[in-house]
């Protein structure tokens, strides 16, 4: 596979995902997951100077919390800033999976790998909010 084809495919996949993320209610939805509020509070407290693992209980690796704290310091403590950081990790994940699958099995398999998470589990009932919770 040529480098140009690989980059074109990666760009197409990332463009589709950016479009998908643009349609999500990142700034207005109340909560996407059960741990979202906990992660927000940890990032907010770190941005205010509290020490992770000393002042704040945390059973997760520190990278996401530190990135949230940096995002809150740079853009202010907002739900949208935190969700955009998480969405960025999602885009990174899809880009890496596309890259690995396309190198090992070709572009068709890579596009199939990118489309698989979006297939609803029960095609007769598509509830957007519930389906987003499953996907995200």
mmCIF file of C-alpha atoms in Angstrom:
data_model
loop_
_atom_site.group_PDB
_atom_site.id
_atom_site.type_symbol
_atom_site.label_atom_id
_atom_site.label_comp_id
_atom_site.label_asym_id
_atom_site.label_seq_id
_atom_site.Cartn_x
_atom_site.Cartn_y
_atom_site.Cartn_z
ATOM 1 C CA UNK A 1 0.000 0.000 0.000
ATOM 2 C CA UNK A 2 1.409 3.365 -0.941
ATOM 3 C CA UNK A 3 1.951 6.053 1.656
ATOM 4 C CA UNK A 4 -0.409 8.387 -0.201
ATOM 5 C CA UNK A 5 -3.269 5.855 -0.085
ATOM 6 C CA UNK A 6 -2.609 5.253 3.596
ATOM 7 C CA UNK A 7 -2.687 8.972 4.425
ATOM 8 C CA UNK A 8 -5.804 9.498 2.305
ATOM 9 C CA UNK A 9 -7.606 6.699 4.125
ATOM 10 C CA UNK A 10 -6.508 7.935 7.544
ATOM 11 C CA UNK A 11 -7.633 11.448 6.660
ATOM 12 C CA UNK A 12 -11.026 10.146 5.487
ATOM 13 C CA UNK A 13 -11.538 8.162 8.693
ATOM 14 C CA UNK A 14 -10.564 11.072 10.923
ATOM 15 C CA UNK A 15 -12.753 13.472 8.929
ATOM 16 C CA UNK A 16 -15.752 11.159 9.367
ATOM 17 C CA UNK A 17 -15.075 10.918 13.085
ATOM 18 C CA UNK A 18 -14.711 14.685 13.462
ATOM 19 C CA UNK A 19 -18.059 15.034 11.709
ATOM 20 C CA UNK A 20 -19.574 12.468 14.066
ATOM 21 C CA UNK A 21 -18.161 14.251 17.119
ATOM 22 C CA UNK A 22 -19.488 17.562 15.779
ATOM 23 C CA UNK A 23 -23.000 16.078 15.869
ATOM 24 C CA UNK A 24 -22.701 14.913 19.493
ATOM 25 C CA UNK A 25 -24.171 17.127 22.217
ATOM 26 C CA UNK A 26 -20.782 17.583 23.897
ATOM 27 C CA UNK A 27 -21.638 20.951 25.392
ATOM 28 C CA UNK A 28 -25.252 20.331 26.333
ATOM 29 C CA UNK A 29 -25.700 16.690 27.401
ATOM 30 C CA UNK A 30 -25.984 16.237 31.138
ATOM 31 C CA UNK A 31 -23.815 13.145 31.543
ATOM 32 C CA UNK A 32 -22.389 10.545 29.187
ATOM 33 C CA UNK A 33 -21.080 8.056 31.732
ATOM 34 C CA UNK A 34 -21.218 7.314 35.426
ATOM 35 C CA UNK A 35 -17.627 8.366 36.112
ATOM 36 C CA UNK A 36 -17.716 11.613 34.161
ATOM 37 C CA UNK A 37 -18.463 13.767 37.207
ATOM 38 C CA UNK A 38 -15.739 12.122 39.274
ATOM 39 C CA UNK A 39 -13.154 12.714 36.559
ATOM 40 C CA UNK A 40 -14.282 16.339 36.194
ATOM 41 C CA UNK A 41 -13.932 16.987 39.919
ATOM 42 C CA UNK A 42 -10.460 15.409 40.014
ATOM 43 C CA UNK A 43 -9.291 17.526 37.081
ATOM 44 C CA UNK A 44 -10.843 20.680 38.564
ATOM 45 C CA UNK A 45 -9.241 20.103 41.978
ATOM 46 C CA UNK A 46 -5.838 19.479 40.368
ATOM 47 C CA UNK A 47 -6.214 22.712 38.414
ATOM 48 C CA UNK A 48 -6.808 24.518 41.720
ATOM 49 C CA UNK A 49 -3.576 23.190 43.241
ATOM 50 C CA UNK A 50 -4.678 20.066 45.108
ATOM 51 C CA UNK A 51 -2.152 17.220 44.912
ATOM 52 C CA UNK A 52 -3.231 14.073 43.124
ATOM 53 C CA UNK A 53 -2.941 10.908 45.292
ATOM 54 C CA UNK A 54 -2.310 13.062 48.394
ATOM 55 C CA UNK A 55 -5.279 15.439 48.610
ATOM 56 C CA UNK A 56 -7.387 13.664 45.973
ATOM 57 C CA UNK A 57 -8.191 9.974 46.022
ATOM 58 C CA UNK A 58 -7.527 8.451 42.619
ATOM 59 C CA UNK A 59 -7.410 4.812 41.536
ATOM 60 C CA UNK A 60 -6.561 5.639 37.915
ATOM 61 C CA UNK A 61 -3.320 6.537 36.157
ATOM 62 C CA UNK A 62 -2.705 10.289 36.332
ATOM 63 C CA UNK A 63 -2.449 11.202 32.622
ATOM 64 C CA UNK A 64 -6.122 11.999 31.948
ATOM 65 C CA UNK A 65 -6.517 13.922 35.215
ATOM 66 C CA UNK A 66 -3.375 15.959 34.542
ATOM 67 C CA UNK A 67 -4.544 16.731 30.989
ATOM 68 C CA UNK A 68 -7.946 17.798 32.324
ATOM 69 C CA UNK A 69 -6.249 20.071 34.862
ATOM 70 C CA UNK A 70 -4.107 21.619 32.114
ATOM 71 C CA UNK A 71 -7.194 22.073 29.930
ATOM 72 C CA UNK A 72 -9.060 23.736 32.784
ATOM 73 C CA UNK A 73 -6.145 26.081 33.434
ATOM 74 C CA UNK A 74 -5.891 26.978 29.739
ATOM 75 C CA UNK A 75 -9.588 27.245 28.805
ATOM 76 C CA UNK A 76 -11.368 27.544 32.142
ATOM 77 C CA UNK A 77 -13.273 24.827 33.970
ATOM 78 C CA UNK A 78 -15.946 23.846 31.476
ATOM 79 C CA UNK A 79 -17.667 20.633 30.616
ATOM 80 C CA UNK A 80 -17.030 21.230 26.916
ATOM 81 C CA UNK A 81 -13.256 21.524 27.419
ATOM 82 C CA UNK A 82 -13.205 18.228 29.325
ATOM 83 C CA UNK A 83 -15.323 16.450 26.729
ATOM 84 C CA UNK A 84 -13.172 17.757 23.883
ATOM 85 C CA UNK A 85 -10.092 16.295 25.590
ATOM 86 C CA UNK A 86 -11.877 12.938 25.890
ATOM 87 C CA UNK A 87 -13.040 13.190 22.262
ATOM 88 C CA UNK A 88 -9.441 13.851 21.238
ATOM 89 C CA UNK A 89 -8.422 10.589 22.890
ATOM 90 C CA UNK A 90 -11.195 8.851 20.957
ATOM 91 C CA UNK A 91 -9.916 10.290 17.679
ATOM 92 C CA UNK A 92 -6.398 9.200 18.589
ATOM 93 C CA UNK A 93 -7.626 5.676 19.339
ATOM 94 C CA UNK A 94 -9.437 5.377 16.011
ATOM 95 C CA UNK A 95 -6.407 6.731 14.160
ATOM 96 C CA UNK A 96 -4.098 4.186 15.783
ATOM 97 C CA UNK A 97 -6.496 1.274 15.173
ATOM 98 C CA UNK A 98 -6.894 2.342 11.536
ATOM 99 C CA UNK A 99 -3.124 2.546 11.159
ATOM 100 C CA UNK A 100 -2.483 -0.879 12.674
ATOM 101 C CA UNK A 101 -5.260 -2.668 10.778
ATOM 102 C CA UNK A 102 -4.425 -1.045 7.436
ATOM 103 C CA UNK A 103 -0.761 -2.014 7.733
ATOM 104 C CA UNK A 104 -1.590 -5.611 8.626
ATOM 105 C CA UNK A 105 -4.725 -6.339 6.591
ATOM 106 C CA UNK A 106 -5.236 -3.528 4.074
ATOM 107 C CA UNK A 107 -7.511 -0.533 3.695
ATOM 108 C CA UNK A 108 -10.784 -2.450 3.333
ATOM 109 C CA UNK A 109 -10.235 -4.221 6.635
ATOM 110 C CA UNK A 110 -9.276 -0.905 8.244
ATOM 111 C CA UNK A 111 -12.484 0.781 7.070
ATOM 112 C CA UNK A 112 -14.464 -2.222 8.328
ATOM 113 C CA UNK A 113 -12.714 -1.959 11.686
ATOM 114 C CA UNK A 114 -13.681 1.719 11.851
ATOM 115 C CA UNK A 115 -17.339 0.990 10.986
ATOM 116 C CA UNK A 116 -17.823 -1.916 13.414
ATOM 117 C CA UNK A 117 -18.323 0.112 16.652
ATOM 118 C CA UNK A 118 -21.118 2.126 15.028
ATOM 119 C CA UNK A 119 -23.285 -0.888 14.187
ATOM 120 C CA UNK A 120 -26.241 -0.998 16.607
ATOM 121 C CA UNK A 121 -26.597 -4.133 18.703
ATOM 122 C CA UNK A 122 -30.329 -4.354 18.074
ATOM 123 C CA UNK A 123 -31.068 -2.957 14.606
ATOM 124 C CA UNK A 124 -34.845 -2.877 15.229
ATOM 125 C CA UNK A 125 -34.514 -0.396 18.116
ATOM 126 C CA UNK A 126 -32.148 2.525 17.775
ATOM 127 C CA UNK A 127 -32.285 4.787 20.814
ATOM 128 C CA UNK A 128 -29.737 7.519 20.201
ATOM 129 C CA UNK A 129 -28.912 8.330 23.837
ATOM 130 C CA UNK A 130 -28.650 4.679 24.873
ATOM 131 C CA UNK A 131 -26.616 3.834 21.791
ATOM 132 C CA UNK A 132 -24.214 6.705 22.469
ATOM 133 C CA UNK A 133 -23.760 5.434 26.015
ATOM 134 C CA UNK A 134 -22.866 2.001 24.620
ATOM 135 C CA UNK A 135 -20.475 3.424 22.048
ATOM 136 C CA UNK A 136 -18.817 5.977 24.301
#
